[in-house]
GROMACS .gro file of C-alpha atoms in nm:
model
  321
    1MET     CA    1  -6.264  10.236   3.756
    2ILE     CA    2  -6.470  10.065   4.027
    3LYS     CA    3  -6.330  10.020   4.373
    4ILE     CA    4  -6.131   9.700   4.410
    5ASN     CA    5  -5.894   9.565   4.672
    6GLU     CA    6  -5.512   9.595   4.633
    7LYS     CA    7  -5.465   9.221   4.582
    8LEU     CA    8  -5.708   9.215   4.299
    9LYS     CA    9  -5.566   9.528   4.141
   10GLU     CA   10  -5.219   9.378   4.140
   11LYS     CA   11  -5.345   9.066   3.963
   12LEU     CA   12  -5.528   9.280   3.702
   13ASP     CA   13  -5.206   9.474   3.633
   14ASN     CA   14  -5.015   9.153   3.567
   15LEU     CA   15  -5.259   8.958   3.350
   16PRO     CA   16  -5.090   8.794   3.046
   17GLN     CA   17  -5.194   8.852   2.685
   18LYS     CA   18  -5.248   8.487   2.629
   19PRO     CA   19  -5.542   8.250   2.588
   20GLY     CA   20  -5.677   8.072   2.899
   21ILE     CA   21  -5.948   8.062   3.159
   22TYR     CA   22  -6.029   8.284   3.456
   23LYS     CA   23  -6.217   8.216   3.776
   24PHE     CA   24  -6.386   8.478   3.995
   25PHE     CA   25  -6.406   8.412   4.366
   26ASP     CA   26  -6.634   8.568   4.631
   27ILE     CA   27  -6.533   8.671   4.982
   28ASP     CA   28  -6.576   8.311   5.113
   29GLY     CA   29  -6.344   8.172   4.839
   30ARG     CA   30  -6.628   8.019   4.635
   31VAL     CA   31  -6.598   8.027   4.255
   32VAL     CA   32  -6.886   8.242   4.125
   33TYR     CA   33  -6.790   8.250   3.758
   34VAL     CA   34  -6.561   8.082   3.507
   35GLY     CA   35  -6.481   8.228   3.169
   36LYS     CA   36  -6.233   8.191   2.882
   37SER     CA   37  -6.067   8.419   2.639
   38LYS     CA   38  -5.819   8.444   2.355
   39CYS     CA   39  -5.655   8.731   2.553
   40LEU     CA   40  -5.695   8.711   2.927
   41ARG     CA   41  -5.565   9.053   2.992
   42LYS     CA   42  -5.819   9.221   2.770
   43ARG     CA   43  -6.114   9.010   2.871
   44VAL     CA   44  -6.064   9.009   3.250
   45LYS     CA   45  -5.997   9.386   3.267
   46SER     CA   46  -6.326   9.446   3.075
   47TYR     CA   47  -6.519   9.335   3.391
   48PHE     CA   48  -6.376   9.624   3.597
   49VAL     CA   49  -6.452   9.928   3.387
   50ASP     CA   50  -6.704  10.185   3.506
   51ASN     CA   51  -6.976  10.093   3.252
   52PRO     CA   52  -6.956   9.723   3.157
   53LYS     CA   53  -7.144   9.616   2.840
   54TRP     CA   54  -7.334   9.330   3.004
   55ASP     CA   55  -7.597   9.342   3.277
   56LYS     CA   56  -7.463   9.014   3.420
   57VAL     CA   57  -7.130   9.188   3.491
   58ASN     CA   58  -7.304   9.462   3.694
   59ARG     CA   59  -7.480   9.191   3.901
   60MET     CA   60  -7.156   8.992   3.946
   61LYS     CA   61  -6.909   9.272   4.033
   62PRO     CA   62  -7.003   9.314   4.393
   63PHE     CA   63  -6.921   8.948   4.459
   64ILE     CA   64  -6.572   8.948   4.297
   65GLN     CA   65  -6.301   8.950   4.560
   66ASP     CA   66  -6.026   8.753   4.390
   67ILE     CA   67  -5.939   8.606   4.053
   68GLU     CA   68  -5.735   8.305   3.934
   69ILE     CA   69  -5.617   8.238   3.582
   70GLN     CA   70  -5.477   7.944   3.388
   71THR     CA   71  -5.311   8.002   3.054
   72THR     CA   72  -5.339   7.760   2.766
   73ASP     CA   73  -5.154   7.729   2.433
   74THR     CA   74  -5.471   7.763   2.225
   75HIS     CA   75  -5.818   7.907   2.239
   76LEU     CA   76  -5.954   7.553   2.177
   77GLU     CA   77  -5.788   7.431   2.495
   78ALA     CA   78  -5.927   7.732   2.690
   79ARG     CA   79  -6.284   7.657   2.576
   80LEU     CA   80  -6.258   7.291   2.667
   81LEU     CA   81  -6.115   7.371   3.006
   82GLU     CA   82  -6.381   7.633   3.070
   83CYS     CA   83  -6.645   7.372   2.991
   84MET     CA   84  -6.494   7.113   3.217
   85LEU     CA   85  -6.469   7.357   3.508
   86ILE     CA   86  -6.826   7.487   3.467
   87LYS     CA   87  -6.962   7.128   3.473
   88SER     CA   88  -6.760   7.033   3.784
   89ILE     CA   89  -6.785   7.357   3.983
   90LYS     CA   90  -7.125   7.481   3.859
   91PRO     CA   91  -7.064   7.848   3.944
   92ILE     CA   92  -7.377   8.053   4.029
   93PHE     CA   93  -7.324   8.312   3.751
   94ASN     CA   94  -7.259   8.059   3.469
   95THR     CA   95  -7.574   7.948   3.291
   96GLN     CA   96  -7.454   7.752   2.986
   97MET     CA   97  -7.297   7.404   2.989
   98LYS     CA   98  -7.379   7.355   3.359
   99ASP     CA   99  -7.647   7.087   3.352
  100ASP     CA  100  -7.631   6.799   3.105
  101GLY     CA  101  -7.941   6.646   3.260
  102LYS     CA  102  -8.155   6.907   3.087
  103TYR     CA  103  -8.043   6.804   2.739
  104ALA     CA  104  -8.301   6.596   2.554
  105TYR     CA  105  -8.372   6.358   2.271
  106ILE     CA  106  -8.661   6.353   2.028
  107LYS     CA  107  -8.822   6.006   2.012
  108ILE     CA  108  -9.053   5.853   1.747
  109GLN     CA  109  -9.316   5.669   1.947
  110ASP     CA  110  -9.508   5.351   1.894
  111PHE     CA  111  -9.880   5.379   1.821
  112ASN     CA  112 -10.027   5.695   1.962
  113SER     CA  113 -10.318   5.854   1.773
  114TYR     CA  114 -10.248   6.195   1.927
  115ASN     CA  115  -9.881   6.247   1.856
  116PRO     CA  116  -9.603   6.021   1.709
  117LEU     CA  117  -9.322   6.231   1.860
  118LYS     CA  118  -9.217   6.311   2.216
  119VAL     CA  119  -8.921   6.454   2.413
  120VAL     CA  120  -8.729   6.213   2.639
  121TYR     CA  121  -8.428   6.272   2.861
  122ILE     CA  122  -8.269   5.930   2.840
  123ARG     CA  123  -8.164   5.781   2.507
  124GLU     CA  124  -8.418   5.516   2.399
  125GLU     CA  125  -8.491   5.319   2.082
  126ASN     CA  126  -8.576   5.537   1.784
  127SER     CA  127  -8.468   5.856   1.957
  128PHE     CA  128  -8.233   6.122   1.810
  129GLY     CA  129  -8.004   6.375   1.968
  130PRO     CA  130  -7.905   6.489   2.223
  131PHE     CA  131  -8.015   6.853   2.189
  132ARG     CA  132  -7.969   7.154   2.420
  133ARG     CA  133  -8.273   7.358   2.309
  134ASN     CA  134  -8.560   7.161   2.449
  135PHE     CA  135  -8.809   7.435   2.359
  136ALA     CA  136  -8.714   7.392   1.990
  137LEU     CA  137  -8.800   7.024   2.010
  138TYR     CA  138  -9.139   7.090   2.182
  139LYS     CA  139  -9.216   7.355   1.923
  140LEU     CA  140  -9.134   7.131   1.636
  141ILE     CA  141  -9.339   6.843   1.770
  142ASN     CA  142  -9.640   7.071   1.804
  143LEU     CA  143  -9.596   7.225   1.458
  144LEU     CA  144  -9.560   6.893   1.283
  145ARG     CA  145  -9.893   6.772   1.422
  146ASN     CA  146 -10.069   6.997   1.172
  147LEU     CA  147  -9.901   6.820   0.882
  148TYR     CA  148  -9.986   6.461   0.964
  149PRO     CA  149 -10.028   6.224   0.797
  150ILE     CA  150  -9.712   6.252   0.589
  151THR     CA  151  -9.712   6.004   0.294
  152ARG     CA  152  -9.501   5.924  -0.012
  153ILE     CA  153  -9.646   5.995  -0.355
  154ASN     CA  154  -9.431   5.927  -0.665
  155GLY     CA  155  -9.121   5.926  -0.450
  156ASP     CA  156  -9.192   6.271  -0.293
  157TYR     CA  157  -9.319   6.347   0.056
  158SER     CA  158  -9.677   6.455   0.047
  159PHE     CA  159  -9.868   6.645   0.318
  160ASN     CA  160 -10.111   6.929   0.371
  161TYR     CA  161 -10.143   7.189   0.641
  162ASN     CA  162 -10.445   7.113   0.867
  163LEU     CA  163 -10.596   7.389   1.083
  164PHE     CA  164 -10.649   7.132   1.355
  165PRO     CA  165 -10.427   6.821   1.406
  166ALA     CA  166 -10.568   6.509   1.256
  167THR     CA  167 -10.633   6.195   1.466
  168LEU     CA  168 -10.444   5.904   1.312
  169ASP     CA  169 -10.579   5.550   1.298
  170ARG     CA  170 -10.326   5.268   1.338
  171GLN     CA  171 -10.259   5.220   0.968
  172SER     CA  172 -10.203   5.589   0.892
  173PHE     CA  173 -10.000   5.621   1.215
  174GLU     CA  174  -9.769   5.338   1.112
  175THR     CA  175  -9.715   5.487   0.766
  176ASN     CA  176  -9.652   5.827   0.912
  177ARG     CA  177  -9.416   5.680   1.177
  178ASN     CA  178  -9.208   5.495   0.915
  179ILE     CA  179  -9.173   5.815   0.718
  180LEU     CA  180  -9.060   6.006   1.022
  181LEU     CA  181  -8.800   5.735   1.088
  182GLU     CA  182  -8.684   5.759   0.730
  183ILE     CA  183  -8.660   6.145   0.750
  184PHE     CA  184  -8.477   6.159   1.078
  185SER     CA  185  -8.240   5.873   0.996
  186ASP     CA  186  -8.097   6.012   0.678
  187ASP     CA  187  -7.975   6.363   0.610
  188ILE     CA  188  -8.070   6.336   0.239
  189ASN     CA  189  -8.427   6.253   0.326
  190LEU     CA  190  -8.438   6.528   0.579
  191ALA     CA  191  -8.310   6.773   0.323
  192ALA     CA  192  -8.567   6.659   0.069
  193PHE     CA  193  -8.849   6.700   0.325
  194THR     CA  194  -8.723   7.047   0.418
  195ASN     CA  195  -8.706   7.151   0.051
  196ILE     CA  196  -9.073   7.060   0.007
  197LEU     CA  197  -9.162   7.265   0.322
  198GLU     CA  198  -8.971   7.563   0.182
  199PHE     CA  199  -9.156   7.533  -0.151
  200LYS     CA  200  -9.492   7.524   0.034
  201MET     CA  201  -9.387   7.826   0.237
  202MET     CA  202  -9.314   8.031  -0.080
  203GLU     CA  203  -9.638   7.904  -0.235
  204ALA     CA  204  -9.846   8.011   0.069
  205SER     CA  205  -9.671   8.347   0.081
  206SER     CA  206  -9.741   8.412  -0.289
  207ALA     CA  207 -10.112   8.337  -0.223
  208TYR     CA  208 -10.104   8.584   0.068
  209ARG     CA  209 -10.159   8.306   0.323
  210PHE     CA  210  -9.902   8.455   0.550
  211GLU     CA  211  -9.998   8.267   0.864
  212THR     CA  212  -9.953   7.936   0.688
  213ALA     CA  213  -9.625   8.055   0.536
  214SER     CA  214  -9.491   8.150   0.875
  215MET     CA  215  -9.587   7.813   1.016
  216TYR     CA  216  -9.389   7.642   0.737
  217ARG     CA  217  -9.094   7.881   0.807
  218ASP     CA  218  -9.096   7.786   1.178
  219ILE     CA  219  -9.096   7.414   1.092
  220VAL     CA  220  -8.800   7.464   0.856
  221GLU     CA  221  -8.600   7.664   1.118
  222ASN     CA  222  -8.656   7.394   1.382
  223LEU     CA  223  -8.582   7.110   1.140
  224ASN     CA  224  -8.252   7.280   1.057
  225TYR     CA  225  -8.168   7.283   1.425
  226LEU     CA  226  -8.263   6.909   1.443
  227LYS     CA  227  -8.048   6.843   1.134
  228SER     CA  228  -7.738   6.995   1.293
  229GLY     CA  229  -7.777   6.774   1.602
  230ILE     CA  230  -7.853   6.460   1.409
  231ASN     CA  231  -7.634   6.488   1.101
  232GLY     CA  232  -7.413   6.790   1.146
  233TYR     CA  233  -7.132   6.593   1.315
  234LYS     CA  234  -7.124   6.282   1.095
  235ASN     CA  235  -6.804   6.376   0.919
  236MET     CA  236  -6.631   6.467   1.239
  237PHE     CA  237  -6.721   6.142   1.405
  238SER     CA  238  -6.648   5.922   1.107
  239LYS     CA  239  -6.298   6.050   1.020
  240ASN     CA  240  -5.980   6.130   1.202
  241ILE     CA  241  -5.868   6.490   1.189
  242LEU     CA  242  -5.528   6.653   1.244
  243LEU     CA  243  -5.521   7.012   1.367
  244LYS     CA  244  -5.208   7.220   1.327
  245ILE     CA  245  -5.247   7.547   1.519
  246LYS     CA  246  -4.982   7.818   1.532
  247VAL     CA  247  -4.896   7.935   1.881
  248ASP     CA  248  -4.644   8.177   2.028
  249ASN     CA  249  -4.362   7.927   2.067
  250GLY     CA  250  -4.428   7.693   1.774
  251TYR     CA  251  -4.717   7.473   1.673
  252LYS     CA  252  -4.971   7.267   1.867
  253LEU     CA  253  -5.087   6.946   1.703
  254PHE     CA  254  -5.420   6.781   1.793
  255PHE     CA  255  -5.533   6.433   1.679
  256ILE     CA  256  -5.912   6.415   1.687
  257SER     CA  257  -6.102   6.088   1.648
  258LYS     CA  258  -6.481   6.024   1.706
  259GLY     CA  259  -6.522   6.391   1.795
  260GLN     CA  260  -6.263   6.373   2.082
  261ILE     CA  261  -5.904   6.495   2.122
  262VAL     CA  262  -5.708   6.173   2.142
  263SER     CA  263  -5.366   6.335   2.167
  264LYS     CA  264  -5.198   6.670   2.153
  265LYS     CA  265  -4.839   6.786   2.145
  266LEU     CA  266  -4.644   7.118   2.132
  267TYR     CA  267  -4.360   7.147   1.878
  268LYS     CA  268  -4.110   7.432   1.843
  269ARG     CA  269  -4.096   7.338   1.480
  270ILE     CA  270  -4.268   7.068   1.280
  271THR     CA  271  -4.146   6.845   0.995
  272LYS     CA  272  -4.314   6.588   0.787
  273ILE     CA  273  -4.145   6.322   1.004
  274SER     CA  274  -4.274   6.470   1.324
  275ILE     CA  275  -4.624   6.502   1.184
  276ASP     CA  276  -4.626   6.152   1.047
  277LYS     CA  277  -4.510   6.016   1.386
  278PHE     CA  278  -4.776   6.212   1.571
  279ILE     CA  279  -5.048   6.080   1.331
  280THR     CA  280  -4.930   5.717   1.383
  281THR     CA  281  -4.944   5.762   1.763
  282GLY     CA  282  -5.290   5.918   1.742
  283GLN     CA  283  -5.427   5.646   1.513
  284GLU     CA  284  -5.310   5.379   1.754
  285SER     CA  285  -5.465   5.555   2.054
  286SER     CA  286  -5.794   5.609   1.864
  287LYS     CA  287  -5.855   5.231   1.854
  288TYR     CA  288  -5.936   5.231   2.216
  289ILE     CA  289  -6.183   5.520   2.250
  290GLU     CA  290  -6.556   5.504   2.241
  291ASN     CA  291  -6.783   5.699   2.007
  292LEU     CA  292  -6.970   5.932   2.242
  293SER     CA  293  -7.177   6.112   1.975
  294SER     CA  294  -7.512   6.025   2.148
  295ASP     CA  295  -7.391   6.093   2.503
  296LYS     CA  296  -7.537   6.399   2.676
  297GLY     CA  297  -7.220   6.452   2.875
  298SER     CA  298  -7.018   6.497   2.557
  299ILE     CA  299  -7.241   6.737   2.367
  300ASP     CA  300  -7.078   7.060   2.480
  301PHE     CA  301  -6.724   6.931   2.427
  302ARG     CA  302  -6.825   6.801   2.085
  303ASP     CA  303  -6.978   7.135   1.986
  304ILE     CA  304  -6.668   7.324   2.098
  305ILE     CA  305  -6.439   7.105   1.890
  306TYR     CA  306  -6.674   7.124   1.593
  307SER     CA  307  -6.703   7.502   1.606
  308GLU     CA  308  -6.332   7.556   1.644
  309ILE     CA  309  -6.258   7.329   1.345
  310GLY     CA  310  -6.506   7.533   1.146
  311SER     CA  311  -6.335   7.853   1.239
  312LEU     CA  312  -5.983   7.756   1.155
  313PRO     CA  313  -5.812   7.830   0.817
  314LYS     CA  314  -5.817   7.527   0.588
  315ASP     CA  315  -5.440   7.490   0.606
  316MET     CA  316  -5.460   7.417   0.981
  317MET     CA  317  -5.675   7.104   0.935
  318ILE     CA  318  -5.606   6.776   0.758
  319ILE     CA  319  -5.883   6.516   0.715
  320LEU     CA  320  -5.722   6.173   0.750
  321GLU     CA  321  -5.853   5.860   0.585
   0.00000   0.00000   0.00000
């Protein structure tokens, strides 16, 4: 065990086995790191073993002089609280979720013979997102340049791989632009376009054109990332959702609308009457909240809720009409 002060040792010995967040402080009382865990005792103690698993822990350990914890009823609440604290405090050793300003949109431009797509950092007309991984957007933009122009033939998307990007005249640009709008605006069209890319990838691979096949593969991978950001949350934002999570002292109910937690309540026991009453209250409150699906400040909170919903057993979630 590494050398730690007595105050810190006492806190480590009394950590609860509950979900929540923890904050590490340096000698001047500044928060240097915020984390979360399903079990605070297990996670926090893991930082103070002789050989931590993560290099970041080794770099951070000399700065840790004190800790503070806050328990939550559920892991979902711990994740959301961690996110909020990271955004407000911006601790030096936290890297994710700290700067919304770096999140970007992909925009379909007006006439530009060089490239119809670009990355923007403020939502504009014909832009899609937001996305965290800017490098994925830039990579996709560059890869797609070798496919233009994309056209429609017999209802299917048609394109060929060009070794060098083609220069588009205004007419071909407008056709290509309208097709990009069609693809990015509808998940069915995006899936159809992706399917054609996958077929061309297999076709190129069978013909031993491995460089071309890898290019198609990279486009597919980045389009799938784009798809998750554009269409992956449609169901969550278009329906109300009730979560029923078992906790130590009962059940925690969450009413989610437009991708946000509108209300939550802890029950020692739940009945159909109590659930119906909770749903009615949530539905009334949901009338007054905005849809923040395209807001950069909401992307991390949205992703946390979405991933938690996906990880819960089906009997813990009810989709409400």
